[in-house]
CSV table of C-alpha atoms and ligand atoms in Angstrom, one decimal:
chain,number,residue,atom,x,y,z
D,1264,MET,CA,-2.5,34.3,20.1
D,1265,GLU,CA,-3.9,31.2,18.3
D,1266,ARG,CA,-2.0,29.7,15.2
D,1267,THR,CA,-3.8,30.4,11.8
D,1268,LEU,CA,-3.2,27.9,9.3
D,1269,ILE,CA,-2.0,29.3,5.9
D,1270,ARG,CA,-5.1,28.3,3.8
D,1271,GLU,CA,-7.3,30.1,6.4
D,1272,THR,CA,-5.5,33.4,5.9
D,1273,VAL,CA,-7.9,34.4,3.0
D,1274,ASN,CA,-10.6,34.5,5.5
D,1275,LYS,CA,-8.6,36.9,7.7
D,1276,VAL,CA,-8.4,40.1,5.5
D,1277,GLU,CA,-7.2,43.1,7.8
D,1278,GLN,CA,-6.8,40.8,10.9
D,1279,LYS,CA,-3.6,40.0,12.9
D,1280,VAL,CA,-2.4,36.4,12.3
D,1281,LEU,CA,0.0,34.1,13.8
D,1282,LEU,CA,1.8,31.8,11.3
D,1283,PHE,CA,4.4,28.9,11.5
D,1284,GLY,CA,6.1,27.3,8.5
D,1285,TRP,CA,9.1,26.6,6.4
D,1286,VAL,CA,10.5,29.4,3.9
D,1287,ASN,CA,10.0,28.3,0.2
D,1288,SER,CA,11.7,31.3,-1.4
D,1289,VAL,CA,13.0,34.7,-0.4
D,1290,ARG,CA,12.9,37.6,-3.2
D,1291,LYS,CA,14.5,40.9,-2.7
D,1292,HIS,CA,13.1,43.9,-4.7
D,1293,GLY,CA,15.2,47.0,-3.5
D,1294,LYS,CA,14.1,47.4,0.2
D,1295,ILE,CA,11.1,45.3,0.1
D,1296,VAL,CA,11.6,41.4,0.6
D,1297,PHE,CA,9.2,38.9,-0.3
D,1298,VAL,CA,9.1,35.3,1.4
D,1299,ASP,CA,6.8,32.5,0.3
D,1300,LEU,CA,5.9,30.7,3.6
D,1301,ARG,CA,4.9,27.1,3.4
D,1302,ASP,CA,3.0,25.1,6.2
D,1303,ARG,CA,1.0,21.8,5.8
D,1304,SER,CA,-2.0,23.7,4.2
D,1305,GLY,CA,-0.6,25.8,1.7
D,1306,VAL,CA,1.7,28.6,0.7
D,1307,VAL,CA,1.4,32.4,1.4
D,1308,GLN,CA,3.5,35.5,0.6
D,1309,LEU,CA,5.1,37.5,3.3
D,1310,VAL,CA,6.1,41.0,2.7
D,1311,GLY,CA,8.5,42.9,5.0
D,1312,GLY,CA,11.7,44.7,5.1
D,1313,SER,CA,15.3,44.0,6.0
D,1314,GLU,CA,14.2,41.8,8.9
D,1315,LEU,CA,13.4,39.1,6.3
D,1316,LYS,CA,16.7,39.4,4.4
D,1317,GLY,CA,18.7,36.9,6.3
D,1318,LEU,CA,16.1,34.1,5.8
D,1319,GLY,CA,17.1,31.1,3.6
D,1320,HIS,CA,15.3,28.0,2.0
D,1321,GLU,CA,13.7,25.9,4.5
D,1322,ASP,CA,14.4,27.8,7.6
D,1323,VAL,CA,11.4,27.4,10.0
D,1324,ILE,CA,9.9,30.8,11.0
D,1325,LYS,CA,7.3,32.1,13.4
D,1326,VAL,CA,5.5,35.3,12.0
D,1327,ILE,CA,2.9,37.6,13.3
D,1328,GLY,CA,1.4,39.9,10.6
D,1329,ILE,CA,-1.6,41.6,9.2
D,1330,VAL,CA,-3.4,39.9,6.3
D,1331,LYS,CA,-3.8,42.5,3.1
D,1332,LYS,CA,-5.5,42.4,0.2
D,1333,ARG,CA,-3.2,42.5,-2.9
D,1334,ASP,CA,-3.3,45.0,-5.7
D,1335,GLN,CA,-5.2,43.7,-8.7
D,1336,ARG,CA,-1.9,43.6,-10.5
D,1337,ALA,CA,-0.2,41.7,-7.9
D,1338,ILE,CA,-2.7,38.7,-7.7
D,1339,ASN,CA,-1.2,35.4,-8.4
D,1340,PRO,CA,-3.7,33.0,-9.6
D,1341,LYS,CA,-1.6,30.0,-9.0
D,1342,LEU,CA,-1.9,30.2,-5.4
D,1343,ILE,CA,-5.2,29.7,-3.2
D,1344,THR,CA,-3.8,32.3,-1.2
D,1345,GLY,CA,-2.9,34.4,-4.4
D,1346,GLU,CA,-5.3,37.3,-3.6
D,1347,ILE,CA,-3.7,38.3,-0.4
D,1348,GLU,CA,-0.3,38.7,1.4
D,1349,VAL,CA,0.9,39.2,4.9
D,1350,LEU,CA,2.5,42.2,6.2
D,1351,VAL,CA,5.2,41.1,8.7
D,1352,GLU,CA,5.1,42.6,12.0
D,1353,LYS,CA,7.1,40.3,14.1
D,1354,LEU,CA,9.5,37.4,12.9
D,1355,GLU,CA,11.2,34.7,15.0
D,1356,VAL,CA,13.5,32.1,13.4
D,1357,LEU,CA,12.8,28.8,15.1
D,1358,ALA,CA,15.3,26.8,13.2
D,1359,LYS,CA,17.8,27.4,10.4
D,1360,SER,CA,18.2,25.0,7.6
D,1361,LYS,CA,21.6,24.0,5.9
D,1362,ALA,CA,21.7,24.2,2.0
D,1363,LEU,CA,19.8,21.3,0.8
D,1364,PRO,CA,21.3,18.5,-0.7
D,1365,ILE,CA,18.6,17.8,-3.2
D,1366,ASP,CA,15.9,20.1,-4.9
D,1367,ILE,CA,12.5,19.6,-3.2
D,1368,TYR,CA,10.4,21.9,-5.1
D,1369,GLY,CA,10.3,20.0,-8.7
D,1370,SER,CA,9.0,16.5,-9.2
D,1371,GLY,CA,12.2,14.9,-8.0
D,1372,LEU,CA,11.8,12.3,-10.8
D,1373,ALA,CA,15.2,13.2,-12.3
D,1374,ILE,CA,17.2,12.8,-9.0
D,1375,ASP,CA,19.0,9.7,-8.3
D,1376,GLU,CA,16.7,7.6,-6.1
D,1377,ARG,CA,19.4,6.4,-3.6
D,1378,VAL,CA,20.0,10.3,-2.7
D,1379,ARG,CA,16.3,10.8,-2.6
D,1380,LEU,CA,15.9,8.1,-0.1
D,1381,LYS,CA,18.9,9.0,1.8
D,1382,TYR,CA,17.2,12.3,2.4
D,1383,ARG,CA,13.5,11.0,2.4
D,1384,TYR,CA,12.5,13.4,5.2
D,1385,LEU,CA,13.3,16.3,2.8
D,1386,ASP,CA,12.2,14.5,-0.3
D,1387,LEU,CA,8.9,14.0,1.5
D,1388,ARG,CA,8.5,17.8,1.6
D,1389,ARG,CA,8.1,18.1,-2.1
D,1390,PRO,CA,4.3,18.8,-3.0
D,1391,ARG,CA,4.0,15.7,-5.1
D,1392,LEU,CA,4.8,13.3,-2.2
D,1393,GLN,CA,2.7,15.5,0.1
D,1394,ARG,CA,-0.1,14.9,-2.1
D,1395,ASN,CA,0.6,11.3,-2.6
D,1396,LEU,CA,0.7,10.4,1.2
D,1397,ARG,CA,-2.3,12.6,2.0
D,1398,TRP,CA,-4.3,10.7,-0.8
D,1399,ARG,CA,-3.0,7.4,0.6
D,1400,SER,CA,-4.3,8.2,4.1
D,1401,GLN,CA,-7.6,9.4,2.6
D,1402,LEU,CA,-8.0,6.1,0.5
D,1403,ALA,CA,-7.0,3.9,3.4
D,1404,HIS,CA,-9.7,5.8,5.5
D,1405,LEU,CA,-12.3,5.2,2.8
D,1406,PHE,CA,-11.7,1.6,2.6
D,1407,ARG,CA,-12.0,1.3,6.7
D,1408,GLN,CA,-15.2,3.3,6.3
D,1409,ALA,CA,-16.6,0.9,3.5
D,1410,PHE,CA,-15.9,-2.3,5.3
D,1411,LEU,CA,-17.1,-1.0,8.7
D,1412,ALA,CA,-20.2,0.2,7.3
D,1413,ARG,CA,-20.9,-3.5,5.9
D,1414,ASP,CA,-20.4,-5.1,9.5
D,1415,PHE,CA,-16.7,-6.1,9.0
D,1416,ILE,CA,-14.3,-6.0,12.1
D,1417,GLU,CA,-10.6,-5.0,11.7
D,1418,ILE,CA,-8.3,-7.5,13.5
D,1419,THR,CA,-4.5,-7.1,13.7
D,1420,THR,CA,-2.8,-10.2,12.9
D,1421,PRO,CA,0.9,-11.1,14.3
D,1422,LEU,CA,4.2,-9.8,12.9
D,1423,LEU,CA,6.1,-12.4,14.3
D,1424,THR,CA,4.8,-16.0,13.0
D,1425,LYS,CA,5.8,-19.3,11.5
D,1426,SER,CA,7.6,-19.8,8.1
D,1427,THR,CA,5.4,-21.7,5.9
D,1428,PRO,CA,5.8,-22.3,2.3
D,1429,GLU,CA,3.2,-19.8,0.9
D,1430,GLY,CA,5.0,-18.8,-2.3
D,1431,ALA,CA,7.5,-16.3,-1.6
D,1432,ARG,CA,10.8,-16.1,0.4
D,1433,ASP,CA,10.3,-15.4,4.0
D,1434,PHE,CA,12.1,-13.0,6.1
D,1435,LEU,CA,13.4,-14.8,9.1
D,1436,VAL,CA,13.9,-13.5,12.8
D,1437,PRO,CA,16.2,-15.5,15.0
D,1438,SER,CA,14.7,-16.3,18.6
D,1439,ARG,CA,16.8,-15.3,21.5
D,1440,LEU,CA,14.7,-17.5,24.0
D,1441,ARG,CA,15.0,-20.7,21.7
D,1442,PRO,CA,18.4,-20.4,20.0
D,1443,GLY,CA,18.3,-22.0,16.8
D,1444,LYS,CA,14.6,-21.4,16.1
D,1445,PHE,CA,13.3,-18.6,13.9
D,1446,TYR,CA,10.1,-16.7,13.4
D,1447,ALA,CA,8.9,-15.6,10.0
D,1448,LEU,CA,7.6,-12.3,9.1
D,1449,PRO,CA,4.2,-12.7,7.5
D,1450,GLN,CA,3.9,-13.1,3.6
D,1451,SER,CA,0.3,-12.1,4.2
D,1452,PRO,CA,-2.1,-12.9,7.2
D,1453,GLN,CA,-3.6,-15.7,5.1
D,1454,GLN,CA,-3.7,-18.4,7.8
D,1455,TYR,CA,-4.4,-16.2,10.4
D,1456,LYS,CA,-7.6,-14.8,8.7
D,1457,GLN,CA,-8.8,-18.2,8.0
D,1458,LEU,CA,-8.2,-19.0,11.6
D,1459,LEU,CA,-10.3,-15.9,12.5
D,1460,MET,CA,-13.2,-17.6,10.3
D,1461,VAL,CA,-12.9,-20.6,12.6
D,1462,ALA,CA,-13.1,-18.2,15.5
D,1463,GLY,CA,-16.4,-17.1,14.4
D,1464,PHE,CA,-15.9,-13.3,13.3
D,1465,GLU,CA,-17.3,-14.1,9.8
D,1466,ARG,CA,-16.3,-10.7,8.2
D,1467,TYR,CA,-12.6,-9.7,8.9
D,1468,PHE,CA,-10.7,-6.9,7.2
D,1469,GLN,CA,-7.3,-5.4,7.9
D,1470,LEU,CA,-4.8,-2.8,6.3
D,1471,ALA,CA,-2.2,-5.5,6.7
D,1472,PRO,CA,1.7,-5.1,6.4
D,1473,CYS,CA,3.2,-7.9,4.5
D,1474,LEU,CA,6.8,-8.9,4.0
D,1475,ARG,CA,8.4,-10.8,1.3
D,1476,ASP,CA,11.9,-11.3,0.4
D,1477,GLU,CA,11.6,-10.9,-3.2
D,1478,ASP,CA,13.6,-9.2,-6.0
D,1479,LEU,CA,12.6,-5.5,-5.9
D,1480,ARG,CA,10.9,-3.7,-9.0
D,1481,ALA,CA,8.9,-0.5,-9.6
D,1482,ASP,CA,5.8,-2.4,-8.2
D,1483,ARG,CA,7.6,-4.6,-5.6
D,1484,GLN,CA,8.8,-3.8,-2.2
D,1485,PHE,CA,9.9,-5.9,0.6
D,1486,GLU,CA,7.1,-4.5,2.8
D,1487,PHE,CA,3.8,-3.6,1.3
D,1488,THR,CA,0.3,-3.1,2.5
D,1489,GLN,CA,-2.7,-5.2,1.6
D,1490,VAL,CA,-6.3,-4.5,2.0
D,1491,ASP,CA,-6.9,-8.0,3.4
D,1492,VAL,CA,-10.6,-9.5,3.5
D,1493,GLU,CA,-12.1,-12.8,4.5
D,1494,ILE,CA,-15.7,-13.7,4.8
D,1495,SER,CA,-17.9,-16.8,6.0
D,1496,PHE,CA,-20.7,-18.3,4.5
D,1497,VAL,CA,-20.3,-16.8,1.0
D,1498,THR,CA,-20.1,-17.7,-2.6
D,1499,ARG,CA,-17.5,-16.6,-5.2
D,1500,ASP,CA,-20.0,-14.3,-6.7
D,1501,GLN,CA,-21.1,-12.7,-3.4
D,1502,ILE,CA,-17.3,-12.1,-2.7
D,1503,LEU,CA,-16.6,-10.6,-6.2
D,1504,ASN,CA,-19.9,-8.3,-5.7
D,1505,LEU,CA,-19.2,-7.1,-2.4
D,1506,ILE,CA,-15.5,-6.2,-3.1
D,1507,GLU,CA,-16.6,-4.5,-6.3
D,1508,GLU,CA,-19.2,-2.4,-4.4
D,1509,VAL,CA,-16.5,-1.5,-2.1
D,1510,VAL,CA,-14.0,-0.4,-4.7
D,1511,ILE,CA,-16.4,1.5,-6.5
D,1512,GLU,CA,-17.5,3.4,-3.4
D,1513,VAL,CA,-14.0,4.2,-2.4
D,1514,PHE,CA,-12.5,5.4,-5.7
D,1515,GLU,CA,-15.8,7.4,-6.7
D,1516,LYS,CA,-15.9,9.2,-3.3
D,1517,ALA,CA,-12.4,10.0,-3.8
D,1518,GLY,CA,-13.3,11.7,-7.2
D,1519,PHE,CA,-12.0,9.0,-9.6
D,1520,LYS,CA,-13.8,7.9,-12.8
D,1521,ILE,CA,-14.6,4.3,-13.1
D,1522,GLU,CA,-14.8,3.4,-16.8
D,1523,GLN,CA,-16.9,0.2,-16.8
D,1524,LYS,CA,-19.5,-0.6,-14.2
D,1525,PRO,CA,-20.2,-3.6,-13.5
D,1526,PHE,CA,-16.6,-4.9,-13.8
D,1527,PRO,CA,-16.4,-7.2,-16.6
D,1528,ARG,CA,-15.5,-10.8,-15.7
D,1529,ILE,CA,-13.4,-13.2,-18.0
D,1530,SER,CA,-11.9,-16.3,-17.5
D,1531,TYR,CA,-8.3,-16.9,-17.3
D,1532,GLN,CA,-8.2,-18.9,-20.6
D,1533,GLU,CA,-10.1,-16.0,-22.4
D,1534,ALA,CA,-7.7,-13.4,-21.0
D,1535,ILE,CA,-4.6,-15.5,-22.1
D,1536,LYS,CA,-6.2,-15.8,-25.5
D,1537,LYS,CA,-7.3,-12.1,-25.8
D,1538,TYR,CA,-4.6,-10.2,-24.1
D,1539,GLY,CA,-1.7,-12.9,-24.0
D,1540,GLU,CA,-1.7,-12.4,-20.2
D,1541,ASP,CA,-3.8,-12.2,-17.1
D,1542,LYS,CA,-3.6,-8.6,-16.6
D,1543,PHE,CA,-4.7,-5.8,-19.3
D,1544,ASP,CA,-5.7,-2.5,-19.5
D,1545,LEU,CA,-9.4,-1.7,-20.5
D,1546,ARG,CA,-9.3,2.0,-20.4
D,1547,LYS,CA,-10.7,3.9,-23.2
D,1548,ASP,CA,-9.5,7.1,-22.0
D,1549,PRO,CA,-5.9,6.7,-20.5
D,1550,LYS,CA,-6.1,9.8,-18.2
D,1551,SER,CA,-4.8,9.3,-14.7
D,1552,ASP,CA,-8.0,9.8,-12.9
D,1553,HIS,CA,-9.6,7.1,-15.0
D,1554,LEU,CA,-9.7,3.6,-13.6
D,1555,ALA,CA,-10.8,0.4,-15.6
D,1556,PHE,CA,-11.2,-2.6,-13.3
D,1557,ALA,CA,-11.9,-6.4,-14.3
D,1558,TRP,CA,-12.1,-9.8,-12.7
D,1559,VAL,CA,-10.3,-12.7,-14.0
D,1560,ILE,CA,-11.9,-15.9,-12.8
D,1561,ASP,CA,-11.5,-19.7,-13.5
D,1562,PHE,CA,-7.8,-19.9,-12.9
D,1563,PRO,CA,-6.1,-23.2,-13.2
D,1564,LEU,CA,-5.2,-24.5,-9.7
D,1565,PHE,CA,-1.7,-25.4,-10.5
D,1566,GLU,CA,0.9,-24.2,-12.7
D,1567,ARG,CA,4.1,-26.2,-13.7
D,1568,THR,CA,7.4,-24.8,-12.3
D,1569,GLU,CA,10.6,-24.9,-14.2
D,1570,THR,CA,11.5,-28.0,-12.5
D,1571,ARG,CA,8.3,-29.5,-13.9
D,1572,ASP,CA,6.9,-29.6,-10.2
D,1573,LEU,CA,3.2,-28.4,-9.6
D,1574,ALA,CA,2.9,-25.2,-7.7
D,1575,PRO,CA,-0.4,-23.3,-6.6
D,1576,MET,CA,-1.5,-20.7,-9.2
D,1577,HIS,CA,-2.4,-18.6,-6.3
D,1578,ASN,CA,-1.8,-20.1,-2.8
D,1579,PRO,CA,-2.2,-23.9,-1.4
D,1580,PHE,CA,-5.5,-23.0,0.2
D,1581,THR,CA,-7.5,-22.4,-2.7
D,1582,MET,CA,-10.5,-24.6,-3.5
D,1583,PRO,CA,-10.4,-26.6,-6.6
D,1584,HIS,CA,-13.4,-26.0,-8.7
D,1585,PRO,CA,-16.1,-28.5,-7.5
D,1586,GLU,CA,-16.7,-29.8,-11.2
D,1587,ASP,CA,-12.8,-30.5,-11.6
D,1588,LEU,CA,-12.4,-32.5,-8.5
D,1589,ASP,CA,-12.1,-35.7,-10.3
D,1590,LEU,CA,-9.2,-34.5,-12.4
D,1591,LEU,CA,-6.9,-34.1,-9.3
D,1592,ASP,CA,-5.8,-37.6,-9.6
D,1593,GLN,CA,-5.3,-38.0,-13.1
D,1594,GLU,CA,-4.8,-34.4,-14.7
D,1595,PRO,CA,-4.2,-32.1,-11.9
D,1596,GLU,CA,-3.1,-29.3,-14.3
D,1597,LYS,CA,-6.4,-29.2,-15.8
D,1598,ALA,CA,-8.3,-28.7,-12.8
D,1599,ARG,CA,-9.7,-25.0,-12.5
D,1600,SER,CA,-9.9,-23.3,-9.3
D,1601,TRP,CA,-12.2,-20.8,-7.2
D,1602,GLN,CA,-9.4,-18.3,-7.6
D,1603,TYR,CA,-10.2,-14.7,-8.8
D,1604,ASP,CA,-8.0,-11.8,-9.6
D,1605,LEU,CA,-8.9,-8.2,-9.7
D,1606,VAL,CA,-7.2,-6.1,-12.5
D,1607,CYS,CA,-6.9,-2.4,-12.8
D,1608,ASN,CA,-5.3,-0.3,-15.7
D,1609,GLY,CA,-3.2,-3.4,-16.8
D,1610,PHE,CA,-2.2,-4.4,-13.5
D,1611,GLU,CA,-3.1,-7.0,-11.1
D,1612,VAL,CA,-4.4,-5.3,-8.0
D,1613,GLY,CA,-5.9,-8.2,-6.0
D,1614,GLY,CA,-6.3,-11.9,-5.6
D,1615,GLY,CA,-8.2,-14.3,-3.5
D,1616,GLY,CA,-10.3,-17.3,-3.5
D,1617,ILE,CA,-12.6,-19.7,-1.8
D,1618,ARG,CA,-10.8,-21.7,0.6
D,1619,ILE,CA,-10.5,-25.4,1.1
D,1620,THR,CA,-12.1,-26.2,4.4
D,1621,ASP,CA,-12.2,-30.0,3.8
D,1622,PRO,CA,-9.1,-31.5,5.6
D,1623,GLN,CA,-9.1,-34.3,3.3
D,1624,ILE,CA,-9.0,-32.2,0.1
D,1625,GLN,CA,-6.6,-29.8,1.7
D,1626,GLU,CA,-4.2,-32.6,2.5
D,1627,LYS,CA,-4.6,-34.1,-1.1
D,1628,ILE,CA,-3.5,-30.7,-2.3
D,1629,PHE,CA,-0.5,-30.4,-0.2
D,1630,THR,CA,0.4,-34.0,-1.3
D,1631,LEU,CA,0.2,-33.1,-4.9
D,1632,LEU,CA,2.5,-30.2,-4.1
D,1633,GLY,CA,5.1,-32.4,-3.1
D,1634,HIS,CA,4.9,-32.3,0.9
D,1635,SER,CA,5.3,-35.3,2.9
D,1636,LYS,CA,3.0,-36.4,5.5
D,1637,GLU,CA,5.4,-35.1,8.3
D,1638,GLU,CA,5.9,-31.8,6.5
D,1639,ILE,CA,2.2,-31.3,6.2
D,1640,ARG,CA,1.7,-31.8,9.9
D,1641,GLU,CA,4.8,-29.6,11.0
D,1642,LYS,CA,3.9,-26.7,8.5
D,1643,PHE,CA,0.1,-26.8,8.4
D,1644,GLY,CA,-0.9,-28.9,11.2
D,1645,HIS,CA,-2.3,-26.1,13.0
D,1646,LEU,CA,-4.8,-25.2,10.1
D,1647,LEU,CA,-5.9,-28.8,9.6
D,1648,GLU,CA,-6.5,-29.1,13.4
D,1649,ALA,CA,-8.4,-26.1,13.6
D,1650,PHE,CA,-10.7,-27.2,10.8
D,1651,GLU,CA,-11.7,-30.3,12.8
D,1652,TYR,CA,-13.8,-28.1,15.1
D,1653,GLY,CA,-16.5,-26.6,13.0
D,1654,VAL,CA,-15.0,-24.7,10.1
D,1655,PRO,CA,-17.3,-22.4,8.3
D,1656,PRO,CA,-17.2,-22.3,4.5
D,1657,HIS,CA,-15.1,-19.2,3.6
D,1658,GLY,CA,-13.1,-17.1,1.2
D,1659,GLY,CA,-11.5,-13.8,0.7
D,1660,ILE,CA,-9.2,-11.5,-1.2
D,1661,ALA,CA,-6.3,-9.3,-0.6
D,1662,LEU,CA,-5.9,-6.0,-2.6
D,1663,GLY,CA,-2.5,-4.5,-3.1
D,1664,PHE,CA,-3.1,-1.3,-1.5
D,1665,ASP,CA,0.3,0.7,-2.4
D,1666,ARG,CA,-0.4,-0.4,-6.0
D,1667,LEU,CA,-4.0,0.9,-6.1
D,1668,VAL,CA,-2.9,4.1,-4.7
D,1669,ALA,CA,0.0,4.4,-7.3
D,1670,ILE,CA,-2.1,3.6,-10.2
D,1671,ALA,CA,-4.9,6.1,-9.0
D,1672,LEU,CA,-2.3,8.8,-8.7
D,1673,GLY,CA,-0.7,7.9,-11.9
D,1674,GLU,CA,2.7,7.1,-10.4
D,1675,ARG,CA,4.9,4.6,-12.2
D,1676,SER,CA,6.4,3.1,-8.9
D,1677,ILE,CA,4.9,2.2,-5.6
D,1678,ARG,CA,7.8,3.8,-4.0
D,1679,GLU,CA,6.2,7.2,-4.9
D,1680,VAL,CA,3.3,6.5,-2.3
D,1681,ILE,CA,5.2,4.9,0.4
D,1682,ALA,CA,6.6,7.0,3.1
D,1683,PHE,CA,10.0,5.3,3.6
D,1684,PRO,CA,10.6,2.6,1.0
D,1685,VAL,CA,13.7,0.6,0.4
D,1686,ASN,CA,15.8,1.5,-2.5
D,1687,SER,CA,16.1,-1.0,-5.4
D,1688,SER,CA,19.2,-2.7,-3.8
D,1689,GLY,CA,17.1,-3.4,-0.6
D,1690,GLN,CA,18.6,-0.5,1.6
D,1691,THR,CA,16.2,1.3,3.9
D,1692,ALA,CA,15.5,4.9,3.5
D,1693,VAL,CA,17.5,7.1,5.6
D,1694,MET,CA,18.5,4.5,8.3
D,1695,GLU,CA,20.7,2.4,6.1
D,1696,ALA,CA,19.6,-1.0,7.0
D,1697,PRO,CA,20.6,-3.8,6.8
D,1698,SER,CA,23.6,-3.0,9.1
D,1699,GLU,CA,25.9,-5.0,11.1
D,1700,VAL,CA,25.0,-5.8,14.6
D,1701,SER,CA,27.4,-6.2,17.6
D,1702,PRO,CA,29.1,-9.7,18.4
D,1703,ASP,CA,27.1,-9.5,21.7
D,1704,GLN,CA,23.9,-9.3,19.9
D,1705,LEU,CA,24.7,-12.2,17.8
D,1706,ALA,CA,26.1,-14.2,20.6
D,1707,GLU,CA,22.8,-13.7,22.6
D,1708,LEU,CA,21.0,-15.2,19.6
D,1709,GLY,CA,23.4,-18.2,19.3
D,1710,ILE,CA,24.5,-17.0,15.7
D,1711,LYS,CA,27.7,-17.3,14.2
D,1712,LEU,CA,28.6,-15.8,10.9
D,1713,ALA,CA,30.1,-18.0,8.2
D,1714,ASN,CA,32.4,-15.0,7.4
K,427,LIG,N1,-3.1,-14.1,1.0
K,427,LIG,C1,-3.2,-14.1,-0.5
K,427,LIG,C2,-2.3,-13.2,-0.9
K,427,LIG,O1,-1.5,-12.6,-0.4
K,427,LIG,C3,-4.7,-13.2,-0.8
K,427,LIG,C4,-5.9,-14.1,-0.6
K,427,LIG,O2,-6.0,-15.2,-1.1
K,427,LIG,O3,-6.9,-13.5,0.2
K,427,LIG,O4,-2.1,-13.2,-2.4
């Protein structure tokens, strides 16, 4: 007999069905026992006798039964299967469940997050998180579809790469074969995607895992996903138009309401003047299925850090505004760049720029950022060398995928849309990393702990 999914039971009145799932609840009314059975597609009411009495929350069962129309009075409008129930003929318990350490039927928002993450595989059973991860998958699919339809190719870039000063702190991975040397996990595929432009792919995208060892906040995780894009032979406005088209297509197909089209474009200076910040909320209707996007353009190329050093406003690969090239020598902080950010409902959800492809300008920027000639060769030589073999003009962007999903679903934290996030002190869900490793493992890597 074939399995029937619970949401399909409504089409099988008076038929015999085979169901699998988890016990949501058990209610005893004298001799009759009602069980709510849940699978990935929904919940249905089972009706039976004493054979159902021993069932407990979250037991996994197999049921054969007949689908029956309910009495008019017994219809439950809250369930898609609320007009039917299944009369149990045969029950088999496939796995018992212990009493649950956390409630999984409510929103879960009031439960200590460390406990939720310790039992994430149970936490994920709650309807809100089931919904979130299904939406996440759907939005990822729509992004892929939109880029593939526009002649982009998805290319996977390496996870083991080189530590380069891109802005955030790197996660390092010690090398066994070359003790004393380290890989870094990528903060973003930035340099690889630029190398892919040199390689002639012209239109690249990737749902790319990125890793940054930063302080954790509601909208920050060590690991996150970017919708990463790079394009050759384009102007800034062509990139903005294309990304805008993709974003509108993805979210409208998914049923969200985009409040302003085309997206307003405002300069960084204007944004600071008007909103005090380079991110702002333009929604007229703050419902959670309403999205208000805007572009921020004409960023300054540099910002001053606390130590009064120059730091790139975006990353060191962003092209200075051609009109401001002369400012680089005298007043670099006055120079604007070809950087742009995408803002949604008050959050920055993406950033990118037209890249420097002139090795001389690139070297000048690195020098202004305080890198010595040797350092430039050591850290970025590969990119500068690649640019000597016919580099197409190019630019791109990365969208914060987790953040976009969280905003669209009205979730306050990106942890609510990531299957296994780390908690606020950096401990992984369920598996409790970071953890100690054996002395043998350390010896193999040539590492001695300083206590
Ligand atoms: N790699 C940049 C980032 O992660 C995005 C970009 O410029 O494409 O912020």
